[in-house]
Coordinates of C-alpha atoms and ligand atoms in Angstrom, one line a residue:
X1080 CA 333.8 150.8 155.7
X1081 CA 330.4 152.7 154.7
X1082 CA 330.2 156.4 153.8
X1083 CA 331.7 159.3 155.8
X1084 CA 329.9 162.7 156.2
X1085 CA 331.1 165.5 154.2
X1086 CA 334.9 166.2 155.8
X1087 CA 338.1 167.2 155.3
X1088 CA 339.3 164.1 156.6
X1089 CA 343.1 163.2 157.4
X1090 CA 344.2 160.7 154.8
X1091 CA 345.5 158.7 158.0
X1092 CA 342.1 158.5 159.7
X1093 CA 340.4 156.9 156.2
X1094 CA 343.2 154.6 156.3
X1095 CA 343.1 153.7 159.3
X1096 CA 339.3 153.1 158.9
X1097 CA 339.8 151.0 156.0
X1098 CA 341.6 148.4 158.1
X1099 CA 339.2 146.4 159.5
X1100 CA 338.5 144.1 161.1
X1101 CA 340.3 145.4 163.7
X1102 CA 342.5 142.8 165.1
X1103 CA 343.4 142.5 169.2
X1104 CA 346.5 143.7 170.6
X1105 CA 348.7 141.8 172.9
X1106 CA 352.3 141.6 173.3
X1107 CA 352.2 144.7 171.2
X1108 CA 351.4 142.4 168.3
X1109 CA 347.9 142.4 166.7
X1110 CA 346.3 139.2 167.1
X1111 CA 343.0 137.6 165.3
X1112 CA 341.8 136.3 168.5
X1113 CA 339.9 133.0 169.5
X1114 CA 336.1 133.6 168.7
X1115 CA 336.3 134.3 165.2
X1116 CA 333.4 137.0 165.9
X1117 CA 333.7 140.5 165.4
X1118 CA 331.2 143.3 165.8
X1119 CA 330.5 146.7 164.3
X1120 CA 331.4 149.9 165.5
X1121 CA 329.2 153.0 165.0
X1122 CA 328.8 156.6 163.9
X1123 CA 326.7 157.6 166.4
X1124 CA 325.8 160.7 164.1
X1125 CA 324.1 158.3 161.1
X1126 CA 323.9 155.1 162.7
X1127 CA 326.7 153.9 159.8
X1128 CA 329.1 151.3 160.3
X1129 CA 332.8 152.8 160.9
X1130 CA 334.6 149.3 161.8
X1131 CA 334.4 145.9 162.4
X1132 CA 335.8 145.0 165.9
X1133 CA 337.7 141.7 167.2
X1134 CA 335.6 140.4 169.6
X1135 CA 338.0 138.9 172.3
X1136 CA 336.9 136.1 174.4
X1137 CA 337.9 134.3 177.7
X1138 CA 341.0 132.7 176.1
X1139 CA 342.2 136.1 174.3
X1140 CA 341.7 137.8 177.6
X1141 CA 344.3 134.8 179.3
X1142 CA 346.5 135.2 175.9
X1143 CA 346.7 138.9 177.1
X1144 CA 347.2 138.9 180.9
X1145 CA 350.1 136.1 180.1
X1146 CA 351.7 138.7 177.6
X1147 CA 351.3 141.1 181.0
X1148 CA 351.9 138.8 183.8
X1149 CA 355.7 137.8 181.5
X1150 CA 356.2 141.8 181.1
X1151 CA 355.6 142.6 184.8
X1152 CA 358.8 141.5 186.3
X1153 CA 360.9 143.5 183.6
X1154 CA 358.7 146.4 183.5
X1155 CA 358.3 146.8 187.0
X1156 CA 362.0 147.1 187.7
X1157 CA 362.8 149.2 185.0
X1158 CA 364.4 152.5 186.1
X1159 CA 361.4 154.7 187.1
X1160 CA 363.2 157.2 185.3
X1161 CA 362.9 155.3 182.4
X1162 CA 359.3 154.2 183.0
X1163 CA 358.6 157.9 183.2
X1164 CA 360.8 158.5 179.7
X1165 CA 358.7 156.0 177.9
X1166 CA 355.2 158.0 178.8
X1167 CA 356.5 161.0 177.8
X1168 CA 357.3 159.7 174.2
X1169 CA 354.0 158.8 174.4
X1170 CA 352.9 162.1 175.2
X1171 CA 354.6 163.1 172.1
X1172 CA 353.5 160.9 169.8
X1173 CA 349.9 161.8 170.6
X1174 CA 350.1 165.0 170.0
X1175 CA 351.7 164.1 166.7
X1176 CA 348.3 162.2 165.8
X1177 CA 346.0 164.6 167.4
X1178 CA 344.3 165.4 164.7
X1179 CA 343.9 161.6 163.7
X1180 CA 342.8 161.1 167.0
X1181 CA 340.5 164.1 167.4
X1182 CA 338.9 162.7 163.7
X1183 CA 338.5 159.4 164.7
X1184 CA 336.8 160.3 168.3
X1185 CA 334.0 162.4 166.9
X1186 CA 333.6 159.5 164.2
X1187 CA 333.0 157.1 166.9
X1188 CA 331.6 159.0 170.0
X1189 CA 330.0 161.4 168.3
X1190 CA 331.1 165.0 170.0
X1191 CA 332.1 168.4 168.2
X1192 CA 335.2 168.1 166.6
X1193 CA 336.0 171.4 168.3
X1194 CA 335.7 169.1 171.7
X1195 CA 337.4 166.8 170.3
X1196 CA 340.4 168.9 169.4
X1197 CA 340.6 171.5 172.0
X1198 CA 339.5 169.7 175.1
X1199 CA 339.8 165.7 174.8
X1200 CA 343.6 165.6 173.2
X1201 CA 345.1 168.2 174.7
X1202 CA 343.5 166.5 178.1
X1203 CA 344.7 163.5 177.5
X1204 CA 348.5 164.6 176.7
X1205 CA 347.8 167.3 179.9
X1206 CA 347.2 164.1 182.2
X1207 CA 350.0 161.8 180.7
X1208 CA 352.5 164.4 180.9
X1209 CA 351.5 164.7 184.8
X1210 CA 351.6 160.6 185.1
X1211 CA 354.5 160.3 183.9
X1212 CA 356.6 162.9 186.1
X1213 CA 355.1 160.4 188.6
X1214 CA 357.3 157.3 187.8
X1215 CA 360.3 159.1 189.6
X1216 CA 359.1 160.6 192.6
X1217 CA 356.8 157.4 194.3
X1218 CA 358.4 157.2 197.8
X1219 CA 358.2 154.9 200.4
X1220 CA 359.3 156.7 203.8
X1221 CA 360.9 155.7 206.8
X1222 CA 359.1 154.7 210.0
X1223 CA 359.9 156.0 213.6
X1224 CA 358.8 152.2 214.9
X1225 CA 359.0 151.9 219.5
X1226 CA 361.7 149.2 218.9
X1227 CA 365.3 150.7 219.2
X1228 CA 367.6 148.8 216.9
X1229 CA 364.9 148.3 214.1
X1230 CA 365.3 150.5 210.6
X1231 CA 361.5 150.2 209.6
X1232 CA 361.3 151.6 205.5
X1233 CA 358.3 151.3 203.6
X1234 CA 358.2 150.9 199.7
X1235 CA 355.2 151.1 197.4
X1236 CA 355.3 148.0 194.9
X1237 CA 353.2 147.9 191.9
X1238 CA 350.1 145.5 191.9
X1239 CA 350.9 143.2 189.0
X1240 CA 348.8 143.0 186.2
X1241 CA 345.8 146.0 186.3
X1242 CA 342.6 145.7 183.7
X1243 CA 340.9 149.0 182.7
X1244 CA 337.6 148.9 181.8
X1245 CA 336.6 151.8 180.2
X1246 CA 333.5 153.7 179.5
X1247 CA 332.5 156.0 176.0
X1248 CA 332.1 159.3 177.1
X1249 CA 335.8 160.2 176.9
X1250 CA 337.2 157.2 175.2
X1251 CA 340.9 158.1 174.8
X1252 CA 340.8 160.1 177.9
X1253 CA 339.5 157.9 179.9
X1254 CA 342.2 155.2 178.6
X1255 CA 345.0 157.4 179.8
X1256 CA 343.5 158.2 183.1
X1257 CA 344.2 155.0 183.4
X1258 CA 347.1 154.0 181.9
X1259 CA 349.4 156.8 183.0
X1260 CA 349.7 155.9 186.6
X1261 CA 349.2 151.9 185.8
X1262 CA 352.3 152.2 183.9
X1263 CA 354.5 154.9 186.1
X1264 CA 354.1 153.0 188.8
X1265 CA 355.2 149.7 187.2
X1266 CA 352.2 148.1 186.6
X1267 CA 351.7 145.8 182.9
X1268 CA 347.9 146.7 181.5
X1269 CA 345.1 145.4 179.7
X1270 CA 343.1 148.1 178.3
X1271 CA 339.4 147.1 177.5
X1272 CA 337.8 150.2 175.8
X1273 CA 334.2 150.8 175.4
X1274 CA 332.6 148.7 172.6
X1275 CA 330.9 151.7 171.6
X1276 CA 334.4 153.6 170.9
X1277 CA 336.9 151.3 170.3
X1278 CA 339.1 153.0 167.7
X1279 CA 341.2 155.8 169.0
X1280 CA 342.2 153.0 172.0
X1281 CA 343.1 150.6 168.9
X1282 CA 344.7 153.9 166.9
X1283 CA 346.8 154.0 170.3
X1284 CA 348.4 150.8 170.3
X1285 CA 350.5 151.5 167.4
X1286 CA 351.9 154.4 169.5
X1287 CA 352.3 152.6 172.1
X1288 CA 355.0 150.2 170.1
X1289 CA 356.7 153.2 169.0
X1290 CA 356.9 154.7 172.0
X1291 CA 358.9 151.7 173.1
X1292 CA 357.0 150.1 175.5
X1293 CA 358.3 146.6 175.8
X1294 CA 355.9 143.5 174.6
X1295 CA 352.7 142.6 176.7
X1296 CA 353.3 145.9 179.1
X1297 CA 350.4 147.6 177.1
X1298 CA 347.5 144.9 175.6
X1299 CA 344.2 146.2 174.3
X1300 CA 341.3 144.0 174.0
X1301 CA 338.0 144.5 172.3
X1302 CA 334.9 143.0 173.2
X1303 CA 331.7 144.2 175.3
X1304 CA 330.7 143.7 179.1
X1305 CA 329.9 140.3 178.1
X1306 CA 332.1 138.4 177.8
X1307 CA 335.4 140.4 177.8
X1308 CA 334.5 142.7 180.6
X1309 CA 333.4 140.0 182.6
X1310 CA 336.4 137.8 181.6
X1311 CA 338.8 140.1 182.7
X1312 CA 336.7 140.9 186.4
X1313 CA 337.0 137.4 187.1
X1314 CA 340.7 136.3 186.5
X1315 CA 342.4 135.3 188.5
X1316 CA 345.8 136.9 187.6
X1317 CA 344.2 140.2 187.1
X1318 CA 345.4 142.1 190.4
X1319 CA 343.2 145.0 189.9
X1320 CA 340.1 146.4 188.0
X1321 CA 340.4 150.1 187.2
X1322 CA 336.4 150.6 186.2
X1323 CA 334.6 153.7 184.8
X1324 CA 330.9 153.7 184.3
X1325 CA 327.3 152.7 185.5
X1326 CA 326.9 152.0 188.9
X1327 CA 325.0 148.6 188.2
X1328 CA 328.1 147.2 186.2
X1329 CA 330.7 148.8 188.9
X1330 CA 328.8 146.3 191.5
X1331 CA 329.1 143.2 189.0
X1332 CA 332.7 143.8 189.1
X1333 CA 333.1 143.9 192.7
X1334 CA 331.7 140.9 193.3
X1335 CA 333.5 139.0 190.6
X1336 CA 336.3 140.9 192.4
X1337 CA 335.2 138.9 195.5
X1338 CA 334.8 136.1 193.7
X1339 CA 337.8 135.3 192.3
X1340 CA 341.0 136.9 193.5
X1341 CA 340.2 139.6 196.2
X1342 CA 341.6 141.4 193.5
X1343 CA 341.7 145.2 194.1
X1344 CA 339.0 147.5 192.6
X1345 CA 338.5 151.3 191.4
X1346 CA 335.4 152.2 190.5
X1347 CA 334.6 155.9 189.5
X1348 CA 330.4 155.5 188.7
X1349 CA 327.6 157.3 187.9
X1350 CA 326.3 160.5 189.4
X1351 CA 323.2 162.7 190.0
X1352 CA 325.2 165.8 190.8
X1353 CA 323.4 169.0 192.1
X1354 CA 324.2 172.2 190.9
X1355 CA 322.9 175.3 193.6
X1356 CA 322.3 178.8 192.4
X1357 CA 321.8 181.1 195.2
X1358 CA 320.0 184.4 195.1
X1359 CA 323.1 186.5 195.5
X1360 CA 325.0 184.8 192.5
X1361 CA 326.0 186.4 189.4
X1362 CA 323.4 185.3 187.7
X1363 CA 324.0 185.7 184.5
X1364 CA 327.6 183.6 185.4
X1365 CA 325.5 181.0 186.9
X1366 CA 322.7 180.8 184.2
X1367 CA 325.7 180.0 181.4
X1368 CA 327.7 177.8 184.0
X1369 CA 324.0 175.6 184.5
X1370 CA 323.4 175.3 180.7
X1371 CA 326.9 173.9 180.2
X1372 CA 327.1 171.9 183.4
X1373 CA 324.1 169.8 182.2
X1374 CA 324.4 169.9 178.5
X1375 CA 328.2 169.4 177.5
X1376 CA 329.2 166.1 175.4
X1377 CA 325.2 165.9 175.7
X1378 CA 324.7 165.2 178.8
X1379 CA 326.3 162.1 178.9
X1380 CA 329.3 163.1 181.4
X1381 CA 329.1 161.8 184.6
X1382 CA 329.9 164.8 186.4
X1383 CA 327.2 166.4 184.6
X1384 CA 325.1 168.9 187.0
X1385 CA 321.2 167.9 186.4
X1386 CA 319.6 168.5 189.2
X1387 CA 319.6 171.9 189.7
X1388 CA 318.5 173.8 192.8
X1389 CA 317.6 177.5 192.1
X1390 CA 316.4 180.0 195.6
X1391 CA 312.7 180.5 194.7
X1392 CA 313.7 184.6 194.8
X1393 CA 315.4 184.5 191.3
X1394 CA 313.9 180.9 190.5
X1395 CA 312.2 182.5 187.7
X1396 CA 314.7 184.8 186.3
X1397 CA 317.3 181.5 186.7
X1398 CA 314.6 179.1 184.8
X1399 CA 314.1 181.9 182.1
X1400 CA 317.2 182.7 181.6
X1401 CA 318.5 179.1 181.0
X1402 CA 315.3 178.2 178.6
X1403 CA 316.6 181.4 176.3
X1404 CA 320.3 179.9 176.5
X1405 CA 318.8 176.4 176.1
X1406 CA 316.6 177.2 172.6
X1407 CA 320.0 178.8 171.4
X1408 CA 322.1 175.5 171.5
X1409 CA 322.3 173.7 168.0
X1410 CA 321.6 170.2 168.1
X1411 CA 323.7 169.2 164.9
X1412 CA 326.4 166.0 164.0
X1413 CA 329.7 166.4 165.6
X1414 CA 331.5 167.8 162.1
X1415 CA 328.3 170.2 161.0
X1416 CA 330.2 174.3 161.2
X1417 CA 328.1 175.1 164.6
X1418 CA 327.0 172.3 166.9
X1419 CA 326.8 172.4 170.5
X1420 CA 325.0 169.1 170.9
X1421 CA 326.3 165.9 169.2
X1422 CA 323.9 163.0 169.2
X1423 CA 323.8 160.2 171.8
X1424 CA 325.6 157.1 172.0
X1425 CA 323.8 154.4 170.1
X1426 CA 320.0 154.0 170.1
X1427 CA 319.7 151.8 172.9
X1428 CA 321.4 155.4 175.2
X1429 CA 318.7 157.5 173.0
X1430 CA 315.8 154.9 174.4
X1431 CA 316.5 155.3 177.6
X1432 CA 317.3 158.6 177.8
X1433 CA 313.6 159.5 175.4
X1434 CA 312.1 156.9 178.3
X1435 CA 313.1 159.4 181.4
X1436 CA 311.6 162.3 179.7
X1437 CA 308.3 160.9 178.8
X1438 CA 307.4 159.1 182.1
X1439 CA 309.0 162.4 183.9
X1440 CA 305.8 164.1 182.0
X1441 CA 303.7 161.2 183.4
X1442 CA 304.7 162.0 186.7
X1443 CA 303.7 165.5 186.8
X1444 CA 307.4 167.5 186.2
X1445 CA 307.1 170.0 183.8
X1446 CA 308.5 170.3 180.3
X1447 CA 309.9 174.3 180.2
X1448 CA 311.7 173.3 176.9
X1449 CA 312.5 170.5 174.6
X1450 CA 311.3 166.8 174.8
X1451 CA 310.3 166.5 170.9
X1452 CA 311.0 168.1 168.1
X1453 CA 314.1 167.7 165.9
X1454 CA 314.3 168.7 162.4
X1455 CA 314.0 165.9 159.9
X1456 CA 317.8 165.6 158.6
X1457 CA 318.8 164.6 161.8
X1458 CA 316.4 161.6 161.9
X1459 CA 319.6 158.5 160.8
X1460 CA 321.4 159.3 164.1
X1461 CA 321.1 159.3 167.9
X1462 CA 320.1 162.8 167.9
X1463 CA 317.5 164.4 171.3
X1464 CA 316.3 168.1 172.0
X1465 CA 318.4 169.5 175.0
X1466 CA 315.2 169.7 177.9
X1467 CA 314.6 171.5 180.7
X1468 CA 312.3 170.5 183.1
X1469 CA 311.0 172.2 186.2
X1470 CA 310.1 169.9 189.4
X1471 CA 309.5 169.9 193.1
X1472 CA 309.2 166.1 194.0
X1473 CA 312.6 165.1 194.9
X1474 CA 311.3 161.3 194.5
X1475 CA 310.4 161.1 190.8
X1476 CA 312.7 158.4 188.6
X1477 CA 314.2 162.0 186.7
X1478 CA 315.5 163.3 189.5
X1479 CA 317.1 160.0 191.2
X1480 CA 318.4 158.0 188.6
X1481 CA 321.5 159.1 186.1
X1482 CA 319.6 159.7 182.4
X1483 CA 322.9 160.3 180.8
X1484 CA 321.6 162.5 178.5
X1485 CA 320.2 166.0 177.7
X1486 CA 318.3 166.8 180.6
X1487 CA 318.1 168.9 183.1
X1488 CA 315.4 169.5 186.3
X1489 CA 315.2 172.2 187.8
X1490 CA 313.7 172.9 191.2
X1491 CA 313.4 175.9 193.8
X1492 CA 314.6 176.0 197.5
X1493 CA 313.7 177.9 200.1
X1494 CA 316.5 177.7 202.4
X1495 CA 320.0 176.2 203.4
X1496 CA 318.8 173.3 205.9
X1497 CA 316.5 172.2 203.0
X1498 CA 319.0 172.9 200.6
X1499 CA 321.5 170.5 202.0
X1500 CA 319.4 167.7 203.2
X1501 CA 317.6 167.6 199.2
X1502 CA 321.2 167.8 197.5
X1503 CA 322.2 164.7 199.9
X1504 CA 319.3 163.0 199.1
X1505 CA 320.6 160.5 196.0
X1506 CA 322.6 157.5 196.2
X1507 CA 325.1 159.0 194.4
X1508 CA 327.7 161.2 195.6
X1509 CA 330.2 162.4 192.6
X1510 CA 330.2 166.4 192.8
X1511 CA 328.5 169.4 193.1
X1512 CA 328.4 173.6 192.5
X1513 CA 327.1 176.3 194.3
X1514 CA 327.0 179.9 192.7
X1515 CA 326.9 182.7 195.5
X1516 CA 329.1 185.7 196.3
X1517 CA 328.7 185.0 199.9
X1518 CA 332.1 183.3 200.9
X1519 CA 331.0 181.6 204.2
X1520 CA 327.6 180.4 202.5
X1521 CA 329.7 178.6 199.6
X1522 CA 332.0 177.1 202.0
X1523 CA 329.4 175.7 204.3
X1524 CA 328.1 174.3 201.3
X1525 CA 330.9 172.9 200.4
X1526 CA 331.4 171.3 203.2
X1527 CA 328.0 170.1 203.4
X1528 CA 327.4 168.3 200.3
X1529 CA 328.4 164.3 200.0
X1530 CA 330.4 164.6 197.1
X1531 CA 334.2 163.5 195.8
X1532 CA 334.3 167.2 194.1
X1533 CA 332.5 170.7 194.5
X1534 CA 332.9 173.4 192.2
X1535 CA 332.1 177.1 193.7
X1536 CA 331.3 180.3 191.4
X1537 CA 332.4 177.2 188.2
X1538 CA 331.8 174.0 187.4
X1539 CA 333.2 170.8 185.5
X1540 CA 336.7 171.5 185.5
X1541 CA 339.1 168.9 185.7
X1542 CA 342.9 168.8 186.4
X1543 CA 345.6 165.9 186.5
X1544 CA 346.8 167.6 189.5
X1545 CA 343.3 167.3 191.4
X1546 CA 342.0 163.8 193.2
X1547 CA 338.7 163.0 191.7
X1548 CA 336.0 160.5 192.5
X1549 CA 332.7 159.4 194.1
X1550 CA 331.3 159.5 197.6
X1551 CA 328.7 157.1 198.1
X1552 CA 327.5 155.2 195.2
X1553 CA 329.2 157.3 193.4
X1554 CA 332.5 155.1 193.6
X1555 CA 335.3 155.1 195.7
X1556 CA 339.4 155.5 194.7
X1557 CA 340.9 159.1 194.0
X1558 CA 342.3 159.6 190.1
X1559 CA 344.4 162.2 190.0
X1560 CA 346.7 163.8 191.6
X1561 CA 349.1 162.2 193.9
X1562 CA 346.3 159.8 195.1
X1563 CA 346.1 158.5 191.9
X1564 CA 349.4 156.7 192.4
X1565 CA 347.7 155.1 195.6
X1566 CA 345.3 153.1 193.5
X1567 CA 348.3 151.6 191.6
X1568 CA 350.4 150.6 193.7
X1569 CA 350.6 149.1 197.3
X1570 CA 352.5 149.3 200.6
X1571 CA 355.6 147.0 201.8
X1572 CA 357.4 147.5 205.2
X1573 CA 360.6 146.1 205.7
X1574 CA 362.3 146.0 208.9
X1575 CA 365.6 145.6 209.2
X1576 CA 367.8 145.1 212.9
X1577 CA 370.8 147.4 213.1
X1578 CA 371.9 145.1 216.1
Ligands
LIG46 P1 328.5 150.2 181.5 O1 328.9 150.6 182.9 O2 327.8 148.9 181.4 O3 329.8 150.1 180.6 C1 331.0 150.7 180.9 C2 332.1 149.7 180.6 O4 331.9 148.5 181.3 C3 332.2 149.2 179.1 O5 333.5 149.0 178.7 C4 331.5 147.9 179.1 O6 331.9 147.0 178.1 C5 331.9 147.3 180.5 N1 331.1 146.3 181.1 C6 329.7 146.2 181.0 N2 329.3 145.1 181.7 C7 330.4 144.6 182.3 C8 330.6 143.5 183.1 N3 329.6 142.7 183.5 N4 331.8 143.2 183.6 C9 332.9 144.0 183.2 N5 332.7 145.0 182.4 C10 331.5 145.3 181.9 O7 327.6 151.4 180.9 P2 326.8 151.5 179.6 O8 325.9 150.3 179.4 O9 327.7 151.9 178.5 O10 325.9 152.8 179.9 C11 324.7 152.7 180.8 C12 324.7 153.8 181.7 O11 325.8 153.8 182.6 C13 324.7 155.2 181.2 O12 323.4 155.6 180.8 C14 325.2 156.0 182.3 O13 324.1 156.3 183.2 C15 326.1 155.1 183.0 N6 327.5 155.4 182.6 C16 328.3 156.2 183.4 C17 329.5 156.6 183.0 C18 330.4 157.5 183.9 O14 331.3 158.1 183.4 N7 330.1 157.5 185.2 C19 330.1 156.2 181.7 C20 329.3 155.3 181.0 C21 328.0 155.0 181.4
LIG47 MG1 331.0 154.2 167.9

């Protein structure tokens, strides 16, 4: 373990750092694995080391979905009740650990520790609390079929054996998304966590024991895309692939998908979501709502609002106004007293993301504010300038591709026809806001824009009780909510002659 920045730290999250390498965890045992590599896992905030990592290959990923595939037939007809029970004193336990948690998530990810603590854990408990009052109440129903002395009844079975490949953004968040409604519905799981943020997925497997999950119902692997991701997309007695991240990697999956089992797939992707301020808004609402719709957890949400479409009456006032709020934000490491921007992901995320900004210059968008310019102690991490820039040709790279990162573009409009058919005009399709105080405008809208979720007179909330994903490339499956069960489970009829 290498040095720590200046924290209070919970004695339990230097503890837990000092164990390493991390081992694998299957048949809620930890494992050394097969490969007899490892790799490191890093600060983003310093570029220092935090953990060496199991790296689990193709015969750790079999060594897991065996633990899962012998759990299934137990786990899956356990009481629901009981399935339900178990995720609650999960629930629990997490909160318990929050602050472990919350420590070990800005360590790895990078995000305020005030994000950390006040929106990811309590999030994560939020949406594992709903799961969980799931396991009890998946009905089948019964089917009014044309022949007369038929009962027709339909149940909804588990899948089998579900991976969850998980992204970095929200790293323990993102594992429960998934895991909740895997589990309530009587699923066994492998959890493969970002190799960016593996620890507060590996802090959760001890919880998981205590919780009482039986062996091989929970199994976390390490490893990156290649080859644990990719392992685990092609097996064959993986029944389903519950994916969050790029795009590009969402489409690899599918077709290993295709290639190997049929088996089923979620995939909640990337986005290019617009954000529409209308003339009419309450603009100072929609000027705050903007800044923090591009520029939360750094940009690097995939909901994140960067393209954003101001009516060329207050265009000015808008692009002003967010520049001022813009300059404020502190760009500062995730434990520093005031930060509102963490650093990036690793250096290859602050590449690309640098990349986007210099050939949007090229191109001819305007930088209003940002780009360069960081203060010299911030130089060991991942660290970028929130920027604004100000555009009008929907074509350039900025404006098309996800930069996952601090940047907005900004662009006037002139009306609602033009409005509508620019907004649509991505391949992706993952939400969108409008700001207006004229109801019927906002709805139309609303109804207008190809996306899974639009925000009016807000934006960026999230709720375990409302379905979320991507039109278009954006993805397709619903989490949360009720639909959430749907990915999780599927459909039996049984008939049955009352003759
Ligand atoms: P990624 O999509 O490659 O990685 C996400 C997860 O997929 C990780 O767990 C990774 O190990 C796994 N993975 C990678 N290749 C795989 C494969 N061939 N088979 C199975 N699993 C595989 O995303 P990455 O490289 O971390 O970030 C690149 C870009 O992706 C970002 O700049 C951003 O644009 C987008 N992204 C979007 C996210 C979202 O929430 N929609 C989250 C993370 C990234
Ligand atoms: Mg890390």
């Amino acid at each position: 373990m290498t040095s720590l920045p200046d924290y209070n730290f919970q004695p339990a999250t230097i503890k837990f750092l000092e164990q390493s390498p991390k081992k694998l965890f299957i048949n809620n045992e930890w494992v050394e694995g097969n490969s007899g590599e490892t790799f490191a896992t890093r600060n983003p905030a310093s570029g220092a080391v935090l953990a060496e990592v199991t790296l689990a290959n193709a015969a750790d990923v079999d060594a897991a979905v065996a633990a899962a595939q012998a759990a299934f037939p137990g786990w899956s007809q356990t009481i629901a009740a009981e399935r339900g029970e178990r995720l609650f004193k999960l629930a629990a336990l997490i909160d318990e650990h929050a602050d472990v948690l919350a420590e070990l998530e800005t360590l790895d990810n990078g995000k305020p520790i005030r994000v950390a603590r006040r929106g990811d854990l309590p999030y994560v408990t939020k949406h594992l609390r709903y799961q969980a009052g799931w396991a009890d109440k998946i009905e089948g129903s019964t089917v009014p079929v044309t022949f007369p002395d038929q009962l027709v009844y339909t149940r909804r079975e588990p899948l089998g054996v579900v991976g969850a490949i998980i992204p970095w953004n929200f790293p323990l968040l993102m594992a429960i998304w998934k895991l909740g409604p895997a589990l309530a519905a009587g699923n066994t799981l492998i959890l493969k966590p970002a190799e960016q943020t593996p620890l507060t997925a590996l802090y959760l497997a001890d919880l998981v024991r205590e919780a009482g999950f039986p062996p091989g119902v929970v199994n976390i692997l390490t490893g990156p895309g290649l080859p644990t991701g990719a392992a685990m997309a092609a097996h064959p007695h993986i029944a389903k692939i519950a994916f969050t991240g790029s795009t590009s990697t969402g489409a690899r999956i599918m077709e290993a998908a295709a290639k190997s089992n049929l088996k089923r797939v979620s995939l909640e992707l990337g986005g290019k979501s617009p954000n529409v301020v209308f003339a009419d808004a309450d603009l100072s609402a929609a000027i705050r709502g903007a800044q923090w719709a591009v520029f939360s957890t750094a940009g690097q949400e995939c909901v994140a609002g960067t393209r954003l479409f101001v009516e060329r009456k207050v265009f000015n006032e808008v692009l002003e106004g967010l520049t001022a709020n813009v300059e404020k934000m502190v760009v500062d490491h995730g434990f520093a007293e005031k930060v509102h921007v963490g650093p990036l992901i690793s250096a290859e995320q602050l590449e690309r993301v640098a990349g986007y900004i210099t050939e949007g210059q090229q191109a001819g968008a305007e930088i209003v504010t940002g780009g360069q310019g960081l203060s010299a102690e911030l130089k060991g991490g991942y660290f970028l300038k929130p920027t604004v820039f100000s555009y009008q040709d929907d074509s350039l790279r900025l404006v098309q591709e996800e930069i996952f990162g601090p940047v907005a573009a900004v662009t006037a409009f002139d009306d609602e026809d033009e409005l509508i058919a620019r907004s649509n005009a991505t391949q992706y399709g993952l939400a969108a806001g409008v700001w207006t105080r004229d109801v019927g405008k906002a709805h139309r809208y609303a109804h207008a824009v190809q996306a899974g979720t639009v925000w009016i007179n807000g934006y960026g909330m999230i709720d375990p009780a409302a379905p979320f994903g991507g039109y278009k490339m954006s993805g397709f499956g619903r989490e949360m909510g009720k639909e959430a069960i749907d990915l999780y489970t599927q459909v039996k009829t049984v008939w049955v002659s009352t003759q």
